[in-house]
């Protein structure tokens, strides 16, 4: 009974040394079914085969260690040498990375002769020796103890440094070496020159390479999850095979700072939990929706109930709450399908579970939420996602989703015949769509965001012709990207012969792209163009170009042959009243570019200004501008610096496009002076309090120049 109690205590003590870990190599004597282990035996995982030899009278066997203290199923790797030496060498598949530790358990009774562990590098050269002999336990300084059970741990602390530590269960003695030089790649166990009885045998067991740092895991490693492991929101992990069994768990964390990323190139065993942090919406018009998709198979949409109580919280309550939005997009009708029916009950037509590779629209009110996807990871080598363009009334839009827990490189995705090149996704932060297109046959891209589609991200694609089309996403397309759930991204026009036009008012913005290509036409072409999609917030401005057929372009590829002789409409839906700034960013366009403002009659050389400012109202006609490429004849005298103007915003009067000093007078309609100030340059001036709503006259005098403009105070 005493021995059994001791054994239980030891197993627990050794187990408590390890915290939650990524195990990349593991083996123990219970994996071997015979009475011995031999040269070229190779059980467990993560190690190469054993290399074993005897020098003289020596041998190896499988049996119970001294007092059974390091046994697994009453077995350990046993060695004897009398008077010769038994040797057993084993290398890991890959040398240790900084942050990884290799541990093994040792069992000794007597200390005559020599027994111990050589730490080896990848050339099987000894870079450290831990020897137990008559002189004691190496450098530990420990007193002798019979039936010693020792855990030896070699930790790679740097690119070319490691330490060796030991823990003895008998008396909780601990020891750690000074920093050693080298890269750990394996070990040699040896015993020899001992006496002849079994008390002199040397035992080793429970070999393990592990780390708590995912960045230390080789991307070619097989990994077993040990404990409750969390991959942090800014951490990434690439592995070959992944095993999560028993009571162990792996959770991919997601917060406002980011979302964990996992690429599994081999098989996956066991369930996983993948979090998705979602920012809230605040009112019914702010348009702060998210496009999402599931990285696990058979993820349920509605909460699971038990006796009227929520047993598992999913994405829609049971019954649905009025403030939670969950929609599926139907290409055949070009409509959003609500998870709530007309009277607010659950709409079973939405489906019980997430479709693999299907995107959904969600929104949660007031507070940010973290939703869990739990189950078997989507781990097929590829997913062929079906898209449609039905003939009657539909427009070919398909909301699909990233099926993996890592980002997809859109440039690597395989688009079937009949699919346009452009990627469309929704920016919940700015309440608008963003776009990305890698131009066919070109090295550059036009983008208002990113080519990387984050994990759990839904996105729009367009099928341009009737019938069933495909988008194929493969594991080979995956990458670890710091692109978070799609929100504000950096717009880029890296293609020569292109320009981006950005429109800004306050913190609201939008952009459109124009580029010239030899094979492009004035019609829509999926290799060069992207349609303009309008978001869910009517106050966000929208800027886009239009062709003669009324097609609206977010990205417009135009024929290079027309670069010096083309005029195209540039539309603006302001969304709000206020001051707007139009900013051109031009990349290697050698032609003249003139913006014609149809409201102010200004002609602006876009190559000579950083921005063009103007006032617009929410209900203005969107047909506001014309872009002229090439030299315009007959208007040379009209291409000037835009005229000075004034506008009212709240309780402030704004003066724009002014240089130098001038006198400003504000008079009522009868000519009575309300306010007079000396101003220099652009200005923002508080209006006098108590002014009645109505029309006022703003007079600006600079030297002999005098202008008068009507302004309206509401």
XYZ file of C-alpha atoms in Angstrom:
714
model
C 0.000 0.000 0.000
C 2.830 2.395 0.826
C 4.431 1.865 -2.577
C 1.130 2.512 -4.402
C 0.562 5.760 -2.522
C 4.094 6.909 -3.320
C 3.606 6.109 -6.997
C 0.390 8.113 -7.190
C 2.042 11.047 -5.472
C 4.994 10.988 -7.843
C 2.905 10.879 -10.988
C 0.895 13.847 -9.791
C 4.013 15.775 -8.758
C 5.729 15.300 -12.109
C 2.527 16.176 -13.971
C 2.189 19.423 -12.047
C 5.515 20.688 -13.368
C 4.059 21.247 -16.861
C 1.543 23.992 -17.600
C -0.613 24.289 -20.730
C 1.681 23.322 -23.570
C 2.150 22.636 -27.243
C 3.771 19.184 -27.326
C 5.792 18.610 -30.516
C 7.477 15.292 -29.638
C 6.525 12.612 -27.134
C 7.271 8.963 -26.395
C 7.248 6.592 -23.433
C 7.855 2.909 -22.814
C 4.149 2.007 -22.887
C 4.204 2.589 -26.659
C 6.418 -0.527 -27.073
C 4.662 -3.912 -26.982
C 7.651 -6.229 -26.641
C 9.959 -6.817 -23.714
C 12.674 -4.667 -25.202
C 13.233 -1.804 -27.538
C 15.782 -2.230 -30.286
C 17.859 -0.349 -32.796
C 15.621 1.540 -35.292
C 12.542 1.293 -33.037
C 10.470 4.422 -33.508
C 7.270 4.857 -31.523
C 5.618 8.027 -30.269
C 5.930 11.066 -32.536
C 8.310 13.904 -33.264
C 11.473 11.837 -32.839
C 13.692 9.984 -35.251
C 14.363 6.278 -34.775
C 16.465 5.005 -31.903
C 20.152 4.425 -32.682
C 21.379 1.812 -30.180
C 24.635 -0.086 -29.686
C 26.536 -1.917 -26.973
C 30.237 -1.683 -26.201
C 31.103 -4.934 -24.453
C 28.861 -6.701 -21.972
C 25.746 -4.462 -21.915
C 22.143 -4.384 -23.070
C 18.713 -2.777 -23.079
C 15.232 -3.936 -22.063
C 11.779 -2.727 -21.068
C 10.863 -3.115 -17.409
C 9.748 -1.405 -14.253
C 12.071 1.312 -12.997
C 13.425 1.479 -9.453
C 10.319 1.498 -7.240
C 8.312 2.122 -10.427
C 8.716 5.861 -9.983
C 8.945 6.834 -13.681
C 6.903 3.977 -15.177
C 4.100 4.226 -17.703
C 1.941 1.086 -17.547
C 4.675 -0.489 -15.371
C 7.319 0.043 -18.061
C 10.386 2.225 -18.566
C 13.368 2.056 -20.924
C 15.980 -0.004 -19.047
C 19.745 -0.159 -19.683
C 22.645 -2.106 -18.093
C 26.400 -2.166 -18.590
C 28.672 -4.629 -16.745
C 31.438 -3.902 -17.435
C 30.648 -2.591 -20.927
C 28.420 0.299 -22.014
C 24.862 0.391 -23.402
C 24.117 3.439 -25.575
C 20.838 4.769 -26.981
C 20.698 7.917 -29.118
C 17.632 9.730 -30.406
C 17.211 12.998 -32.304
C 14.113 15.133 -32.646
C 12.781 15.774 -36.150
C 13.936 19.374 -35.943
C 16.369 21.088 -33.550
C 14.759 23.026 -30.733
C 13.668 26.606 -31.308
C 14.144 29.239 -28.606
C 11.385 28.704 -26.038
C 11.144 24.930 -26.502
C 12.123 22.441 -23.794
C 13.046 18.778 -24.012
C 12.370 16.775 -20.848
C 12.885 13.165 -19.785
C 12.692 11.256 -16.537
C 15.609 9.313 -15.057
C 15.646 6.565 -12.422
C 18.756 5.357 -10.537
C 19.430 3.330 -7.367
C 23.214 2.959 -7.079
C 25.758 5.384 -8.470
C 28.738 3.136 -9.148
C 30.139 3.310 -12.693
C 28.643 5.903 -15.012
C 25.139 6.598 -16.208
C 23.662 9.726 -17.649
C 22.586 11.856 -20.592
C 24.643 13.562 -23.287
C 22.842 16.524 -24.863
C 23.465 16.433 -28.634
C 23.371 18.908 -31.494
C 22.180 18.040 -35.010
C 25.607 16.554 -35.830
C 25.213 14.196 -32.845
C 28.028 16.030 -31.065
C 27.886 16.258 -27.273
C 27.237 19.832 -26.154
C 26.504 19.005 -22.475
C 26.833 16.002 -20.173
C 24.726 15.150 -17.113
C 26.514 12.213 -15.439
C 25.581 10.242 -12.340
C 28.530 8.333 -10.837
C 30.407 7.747 -7.627
C 31.206 11.471 -7.659
C 27.511 12.319 -7.390
C 24.837 13.883 -9.579
C 26.980 15.858 -11.985
C 27.205 19.511 -10.963
C 24.094 19.540 -8.813
C 25.802 19.131 -5.449
C 22.912 16.927 -4.279
C 23.356 14.328 -1.578
C 22.844 10.730 -2.645
C 19.316 9.257 -2.430
C 18.286 5.709 -3.257
C 15.523 5.141 -5.820
C 16.022 8.652 -7.202
C 13.459 9.902 -9.702
C 14.723 12.921 -11.618
C 13.158 15.041 -14.316
C 15.851 16.472 -16.568
C 14.781 19.474 -18.692
C 16.880 21.050 -21.451
C 15.528 24.461 -22.504
C 16.620 26.282 -25.644
C 16.899 29.826 -24.335
C 18.252 31.523 -27.456
C 19.290 30.915 -31.037
C 22.539 29.296 -29.803
C 22.100 28.898 -26.063
C 20.394 26.513 -23.675
C 20.199 25.572 -20.006
C 19.827 22.223 -18.251
C 17.737 21.887 -15.116
C 16.912 18.961 -12.835
C 14.157 18.265 -10.343
C 14.429 15.318 -7.931
C 11.151 14.027 -6.619
C 12.664 12.408 -3.512
C 13.387 15.718 -1.792
C 12.109 18.374 -4.242
C 15.712 19.305 -4.947
C 16.190 21.640 -7.946
C 19.214 22.719 -9.939
C 19.841 24.713 -13.125
C 23.048 24.991 -15.093
C 24.641 28.166 -16.316
C 23.924 29.142 -19.925
C 25.406 26.664 -22.385
C 26.292 27.129 -26.058
C 24.601 25.178 -28.830
C 21.312 24.102 -30.374
C 19.673 21.044 -28.822
C 18.720 18.332 -31.319
C 18.591 15.139 -29.226
C 20.313 13.056 -26.567
C 22.329 9.950 -25.841
C 21.507 7.819 -22.786
C 24.308 5.580 -21.560
C 25.279 3.284 -18.669
C 28.418 1.254 -18.011
C 31.085 -0.018 -15.677
C 28.524 -0.883 -13.013
C 28.147 -3.920 -10.847
C 26.148 -6.896 -11.991
C 22.816 -6.810 -10.145
C 19.609 -5.100 -11.280
C 19.929 -2.374 -8.669
C 22.650 -0.853 -10.922
C 20.338 -0.534 -13.946
C 19.658 2.887 -15.456
C 16.137 3.822 -16.558
C 14.787 6.640 -18.709
C 11.208 7.388 -19.738
C 8.577 9.961 -20.675
C 10.408 11.872 -23.385
C 8.757 15.130 -24.352
C 9.424 18.320 -26.325
C 7.027 21.115 -25.431
C 6.595 24.859 -25.225
C 4.058 27.382 -24.041
C 5.166 29.784 -26.797
C 3.418 29.129 -30.144
C 6.100 31.081 -32.000
C 8.600 28.392 -30.925
C 6.653 25.637 -32.700
C 8.062 24.593 -36.066
C 5.511 24.829 -38.858
C 6.322 21.223 -39.830
C 5.693 19.830 -36.353
C 2.913 17.535 -35.244
C 1.371 19.059 -32.119
C -0.579 17.639 -29.200
C -2.389 20.147 -26.996
C -1.716 19.534 -23.308
C -4.037 21.357 -20.907
C -6.283 24.343 -21.566
C -4.265 26.210 -24.175
C -5.159 29.676 -25.450
C -3.618 31.078 -28.615
C -3.536 34.812 -27.891
C -5.268 37.429 -30.065
C -1.987 38.556 -31.650
C -0.419 35.080 -31.866
C -0.102 32.721 -34.822
C 0.493 28.986 -35.062
C 1.332 26.783 -38.047
C 1.511 23.011 -37.529
C 1.284 19.756 -39.437
C -1.031 17.402 -37.505
C -2.965 18.815 -34.531
C -4.436 16.694 -31.726
C -6.786 17.962 -29.011
C -8.060 14.999 -27.023
C -9.413 14.078 -23.620
C -10.095 17.051 -21.379
C -7.592 19.278 -23.206
C -8.803 22.385 -25.014
C -7.512 24.849 -27.586
C -9.096 28.293 -27.850
C -8.194 30.871 -30.487
C -8.696 34.188 -28.706
C -10.159 37.338 -30.223
C -10.259 40.833 -28.725
C -10.266 44.414 -29.954
C -6.489 44.050 -30.485
C -6.707 41.132 -32.906
C -7.633 37.496 -33.496
C -5.456 34.392 -33.225
C -4.496 32.668 -36.473
C -4.059 28.906 -37.000
C -2.874 27.008 -40.080
C -3.005 23.207 -39.918
C -1.350 21.591 -42.920
C -2.091 18.030 -41.817
C -4.941 16.413 -39.899
C -6.941 17.705 -36.947
C -8.247 15.476 -34.163
C -10.646 16.897 -31.600
C -12.798 19.993 -31.263
C -11.608 23.577 -31.117
C -13.063 26.912 -30.000
C -12.464 29.957 -32.196
C -13.526 33.349 -30.843
C -14.685 36.330 -32.886
C -14.804 39.786 -31.294
C -17.516 41.988 -32.825
C -17.996 45.707 -32.271
C -21.592 46.898 -31.711
C -24.001 49.153 -33.545
C -25.614 52.070 -31.717
C -28.656 53.040 -33.749
C -30.678 51.526 -36.546
C -29.081 53.707 -39.235
C -25.341 53.631 -38.470
C -24.775 50.580 -40.696
C -22.171 48.938 -38.450
C -22.761 45.390 -39.649
C -20.239 42.573 -39.880
C -19.867 39.928 -42.567
C -18.861 36.666 -40.837
C -18.269 32.995 -41.638
C -17.565 29.867 -39.610
C -14.174 28.091 -39.330
C -15.826 24.968 -37.897
C -18.328 22.557 -39.392
C -21.957 22.429 -38.195
C -21.778 25.574 -36.034
C -25.309 26.198 -34.773
C -26.836 29.620 -35.331
C -29.489 29.787 -32.606
C -28.832 29.361 -28.882
C -29.223 25.859 -27.479
C -31.774 25.592 -24.672
C -32.233 23.210 -21.740
C -35.381 23.492 -19.650
C -35.969 27.065 -20.724
C -32.386 28.096 -19.910
C -29.559 28.796 -22.361
C -27.145 25.842 -22.305
C -24.954 27.051 -25.190
C -24.940 30.657 -26.382
C -24.549 30.904 -30.137
C -25.439 33.801 -32.480
C -29.214 34.360 -32.217
C -31.242 34.051 -29.031
C -34.239 31.726 -28.677
C -36.606 33.450 -29.262
C -34.732 36.118 -31.299
C -34.323 39.543 -29.733
C -35.263 42.678 -31.649
C -31.776 44.189 -31.284
C -29.883 41.243 -32.799
C -29.539 41.095 -36.573
C -28.529 37.931 -38.391
C -29.031 37.710 -42.154
C -28.254 35.404 -45.040
C -28.019 36.769 -48.585
C -30.121 35.202 -51.351
C -28.595 35.660 -54.783
C -31.717 34.448 -56.571
C -33.798 37.345 -55.228
C -30.935 39.757 -54.539
C -32.318 40.174 -51.007
C -31.244 39.738 -47.395
C -33.044 36.910 -45.544
C -33.712 37.772 -41.902
C -33.352 35.181 -39.135
C -36.545 36.676 -37.691
C -39.841 36.263 -39.489
C -42.384 39.056 -39.953
C -43.589 38.822 -36.339
C -40.141 38.439 -34.796
C -40.032 34.650 -34.412
C -37.185 32.415 -35.611
C -37.127 32.012 -39.384
C -36.149 28.389 -40.048
C -35.425 29.300 -43.661
C -32.116 30.790 -42.520
C -30.851 27.271 -41.755
C -29.955 25.661 -38.436
C -26.177 25.804 -38.914
C -23.577 27.909 -40.698
C -22.848 26.691 -44.190
C -19.161 26.010 -44.775
C -17.848 28.785 -47.011
C -21.057 30.811 -46.598
C -21.066 34.394 -45.379
C -23.643 35.991 -43.068
C -24.429 39.529 -41.895
C -24.639 40.152 -38.139
C -24.991 43.100 -35.777
C -25.286 43.373 -31.996
C -26.442 46.540 -30.256
C -24.680 48.777 -27.715
C -21.965 46.430 -26.396
C -19.163 44.578 -28.110
C -19.595 40.804 -28.011
C -17.283 37.834 -28.390
C -18.926 34.910 -30.154
C -17.598 31.360 -30.146
C -17.341 28.931 -33.041
C -16.928 25.487 -31.465
C -16.561 22.052 -33.019
C -14.577 20.177 -35.631
C -12.282 22.542 -37.510
C -12.836 22.990 -41.242
C -9.714 21.224 -42.429
C -10.251 19.997 -45.970
C -7.359 20.613 -48.346
C -9.701 22.817 -50.381
C -13.281 24.069 -50.469
C -15.052 24.603 -53.766
C -17.703 27.217 -53.015
C -20.645 27.354 -55.382
C -21.784 30.743 -56.664
C -24.756 31.474 -58.888
C -26.096 34.053 -61.300
C -29.740 33.209 -61.845
C -31.421 34.456 -64.967
C -34.529 36.166 -63.621
C -34.038 39.411 -61.751
C -30.889 38.494 -59.805
C -27.562 40.247 -60.242
C -25.016 37.518 -59.499
C -23.970 38.678 -56.028
C -22.875 35.924 -53.635
C -21.949 36.381 -49.970
C -19.353 33.690 -49.268
C -16.899 33.246 -46.414
C -13.421 32.199 -45.369
C -13.802 28.580 -44.125
C -10.436 28.495 -42.319
C -9.117 29.981 -39.015
C -6.392 31.941 -40.853
C -6.345 34.623 -43.532
C -6.733 33.885 -47.248
C -4.556 35.572 -49.853
C -7.127 36.595 -52.481
C -4.415 36.637 -55.159
C -3.952 32.874 -54.604
C -7.652 31.920 -54.710
C -8.832 30.042 -57.815
C -11.769 31.718 -59.566
C -13.785 29.567 -61.919
C -14.880 30.701 -65.364
C -17.579 33.327 -65.110
C -16.338 34.897 -61.855
C -15.148 38.502 -61.722
C -11.717 39.197 -60.199
C -12.754 41.771 -57.627
C -13.118 41.137 -53.898
C -15.865 43.108 -52.103
C -16.070 43.339 -48.334
C -17.859 45.474 -45.786
C -16.023 47.818 -43.423
C -18.134 47.890 -40.254
C -16.061 50.679 -38.749
C -16.662 53.090 -41.640
C -20.041 51.616 -42.701
C -19.085 51.180 -46.344
C -17.796 48.649 -48.826
C -14.148 48.278 -49.695
C -12.643 46.701 -52.788
C -9.613 44.827 -54.005
C -8.655 43.708 -57.496
C -5.410 42.228 -58.750
C -5.376 43.145 -62.406
C -5.221 40.315 -64.898
C -1.721 40.104 -66.366
C -0.449 42.946 -64.164
C 1.889 43.024 -61.185
C -0.089 45.670 -59.341
C -3.431 45.959 -57.611
C -6.048 48.588 -56.903
C -7.420 48.455 -53.404
C -9.328 50.374 -50.782
C -8.339 47.715 -48.264
C -6.404 44.468 -48.310
C -5.875 41.376 -50.430
C -5.994 39.269 -47.254
C -9.364 37.924 -46.120
C -9.220 37.409 -42.335
C -10.453 34.305 -40.556
C -14.240 34.270 -40.046
C -14.650 37.023 -42.646
C -17.553 36.991 -45.080
C -17.159 38.777 -48.405
C -19.007 39.449 -51.646
C -18.047 38.072 -55.050
C -19.783 38.527 -58.387
C -20.717 35.880 -60.935
C -20.952 37.660 -64.265
C -22.918 35.145 -66.312
C -25.851 32.811 -65.783
C -25.288 29.387 -64.280
C -23.273 27.830 -61.475
C -19.740 29.138 -60.872
C -17.064 28.269 -58.349
C -14.545 29.911 -56.053
C -11.947 27.415 -54.780
C -10.131 28.213 -51.537
C -7.244 25.937 -50.555
C -4.984 25.489 -47.555
C -2.190 26.602 -49.856
C -3.924 30.021 -50.042
C -3.635 30.575 -46.288
C -1.323 33.035 -44.593
C -0.923 34.683 -41.217
C -1.910 38.306 -41.688
C -2.188 41.099 -39.133
C -5.221 42.343 -41.077
C -7.958 42.301 -38.438
C -11.642 41.813 -39.064
C -12.200 44.109 -42.017
C -12.287 47.715 -40.982
C -10.380 50.815 -42.017
C -7.661 49.770 -44.442
C -5.065 51.554 -46.501
C -6.230 52.375 -50.010
C -3.629 51.725 -52.674
C -3.288 52.367 -56.383
C 0.032 50.662 -57.041
C -0.660 50.232 -60.755
C 1.090 52.605 -63.148
C -1.370 54.754 -65.059
C -3.916 54.934 -62.241
C -5.456 57.390 -59.839
C -7.431 57.275 -56.635
C -9.970 59.958 -55.787
C -10.883 60.212 -52.122
C -13.816 62.205 -50.790
C -13.857 63.314 -47.142
C -16.197 65.203 -44.858
C -15.542 65.100 -41.131
C -14.680 61.467 -40.279
C -16.672 60.109 -43.232
C -14.932 59.118 -46.437
C -15.060 57.092 -49.617
C -12.813 56.483 -52.594
C -12.919 55.454 -56.221
C -10.236 54.279 -58.634
C -9.515 54.854 -62.317
C -6.791 53.160 -64.349
C -5.846 52.850 -67.989
C -5.057 49.447 -69.520
C -4.404 48.388 -73.093
C -7.116 45.696 -73.035
C -9.721 47.605 -71.020
C -12.921 49.004 -72.515
C -15.553 51.526 -71.535
C -17.869 48.627 -70.619
C -17.668 46.626 -67.380
C -14.905 44.014 -67.505
C -14.414 41.657 -64.540
C -10.654 41.556 -65.159
C -10.253 45.303 -64.614
C -13.381 46.700 -62.963
C -15.308 46.543 -59.704
C -18.926 47.580 -59.275
C -19.894 50.280 -56.820
C -21.773 48.836 -53.827
C -23.622 51.127 -51.437
C -23.436 50.542 -47.697
C -26.098 50.562 -45.012
C -25.526 54.092 -43.636
C -27.153 56.776 -45.778
C -24.907 59.500 -44.293
C -21.670 58.010 -45.624
C -20.642 59.743 -48.876
C -20.317 57.664 -52.037
C -18.113 58.632 -54.963
C -17.977 56.623 -58.184
C -17.708 56.851 -61.957
C -20.450 56.026 -64.438
C -20.373 54.945 -68.072
C -22.892 55.634 -70.844
C -24.958 52.565 -69.877
C -25.305 53.812 -66.290
C -22.959 51.198 -64.792
C -21.532 52.439 -61.498
C -17.828 51.731 -60.921
C -15.806 51.668 -57.712
C -12.790 50.643 -59.809
C -12.925 51.642 -63.472
C -10.485 50.288 -66.043
C -10.375 52.490 -69.154
C -8.715 51.917 -72.549
C -5.154 53.203 -72.659
C -5.751 54.473 -76.181
C -8.191 57.051 -74.737
C -5.908 58.371 -71.997
C -5.504 61.763 -73.722
C -9.029 62.261 -75.038
C -11.635 61.021 -72.586
C -14.227 62.627 -70.334
C -16.195 60.563 -67.815
C -18.856 61.484 -65.225
C -17.755 61.417 -61.593
C -20.792 61.044 -59.313
C -21.072 62.013 -55.664
C -23.824 61.166 -53.202
C -22.843 63.463 -50.306
C -24.957 61.776 -47.628
C -24.749 64.856 -45.360
C -24.600 68.638 -45.651
C -21.187 70.192 -45.227
C -17.728 70.949 -46.504
C -16.144 68.243 -48.639
C -12.566 67.692 -49.684
C -11.753 65.832 -52.892
C -8.183 64.474 -52.884
C -6.527 63.016 -55.996
C -3.635 60.549 -55.744
C -2.100 60.054 -59.193
C 0.337 57.302 -60.132
C 2.284 57.735 -63.374
C -0.512 59.281 -65.425
C 1.233 61.562 -67.929
C -1.852 63.231 -69.324
C -3.551 66.394 -68.085
C -6.401 65.703 -65.620
C -9.080 68.340 -65.113
C -11.992 68.190 -62.685
C -15.070 70.102 -63.843
C -17.458 71.058 -61.043
C -20.901 71.392 -62.653
C -22.264 73.306 -59.645
C -19.576 75.966 -59.146
C -18.324 75.961 -62.764
C -14.797 75.516 -61.443
C -12.231 73.752 -63.639
C -9.493 72.325 -61.415
C -6.135 70.965 -62.546
C -5.954 67.883 -60.304
C -2.207 67.594 -60.820
C -1.591 70.990 -59.265
C -3.750 70.754 -56.120
C -3.511 68.640 -52.995
C -7.278 68.824 -52.542
C -10.338 70.569 -53.936
C -12.824 71.835 -51.338
C -16.491 72.525 -51.934
C -19.842 72.605 -50.157
C -22.512 69.991 -50.849
C -25.914 69.010 -49.468
C -27.254 65.538 -48.774
C -29.991 65.828 -51.396
C -27.759 67.199 -54.190
C -27.950 65.691 -57.651
C -25.135 63.069 -57.681
C -24.103 64.097 -61.214
C -21.703 66.715 -59.804
C -18.387 66.361 -61.666
C -16.788 65.471 -64.967
C -13.238 64.150 -65.183
C -11.397 65.252 -68.317
C -8.265 63.375 -69.372
C -6.109 65.222 -71.889
C -5.793 68.912 -72.745
C -9.116 70.761 -72.987
C -9.327 73.429 -75.654
C -11.161 76.680 -75.103
C -11.155 76.634 -71.294
C -7.516 77.388 -70.543
C -8.427 80.687 -68.888
C -10.985 78.919 -66.668
C -8.521 76.490 -65.100
C -7.645 78.491 -62.017
C -7.306 78.121 -58.311
C -10.849 77.511 -57.017
C -12.692 80.654 -55.964
C -13.122 81.671 -52.340
C -16.358 80.598 -50.723
C -18.091 80.573 -47.362
C -20.532 78.250 -45.649
C -22.308 77.859 -42.326
C -21.784 74.746 -40.177
C -23.563 74.746 -36.834
C -22.834 78.087 -35.146
C -19.664 78.757 -37.138
C -18.941 80.629 -40.358
C -16.216 79.027 -42.487
C -14.141 80.922 -45.091
C -12.210 78.785 -47.591
C -9.710 79.289 -50.433
C -8.585 82.683 -49.136
C -5.021 83.982 -49.029
C -3.724 87.129 -47.338
C -5.621 89.690 -45.281
C -9.178 90.879 -45.881
C -12.157 92.498 -44.168
C -15.200 90.353 -43.506
C -18.663 91.914 -42.963
C -21.865 90.014 -42.267
C -25.040 92.009 -42.999
C -28.703 91.110 -42.791
C -30.843 91.293 -45.914
C -31.685 94.962 -45.241
C -27.974 95.875 -45.182
C -27.635 96.250 -41.396
C -24.146 95.181 -40.259
C -24.182 92.218 -37.867
C -20.467 91.457 -37.580
C -17.161 92.837 -38.932
C -13.651 91.389 -38.522
C -10.158 91.601 -40.025
C -9.155 88.103 -41.168
C -6.023 86.529 -42.650
C -6.371 83.367 -44.793
C -8.939 80.634 -44.176
C -11.018 81.123 -41.075
C -13.598 79.576 -38.773
C -15.569 82.298 -36.959
C -18.243 81.915 -34.304
C -21.496 83.645 -35.294
C -23.058 86.181 -32.941
C -25.577 84.614 -30.601
C -29.287 85.152 -31.087
C -29.287 85.426 -34.897
C -32.611 84.697 -36.518
C -32.821 82.040 -39.212
C -32.748 83.495 -42.698
C -30.600 84.784 -45.562
C -27.593 87.022 -44.801
C -25.042 88.775 -47.016
C -21.356 88.051 -46.532
C -19.047 90.781 -47.883
C -15.302 90.129 -48.315
C -13.030 93.062 -49.169
C -9.359 92.692 -50.030
C -7.727 95.857 -51.354
C -9.836 97.009 -54.299
C -11.503 93.565 -54.667
C -14.934 93.091 -53.165
C -17.191 90.016 -53.328
C -20.627 89.436 -51.840
C -22.104 85.973 -51.149
C -25.448 84.916 -49.728
C -25.337 82.539 -46.751
C -28.278 80.855 -45.045
C -28.532 80.503 -41.267
C -30.991 77.806 -40.185
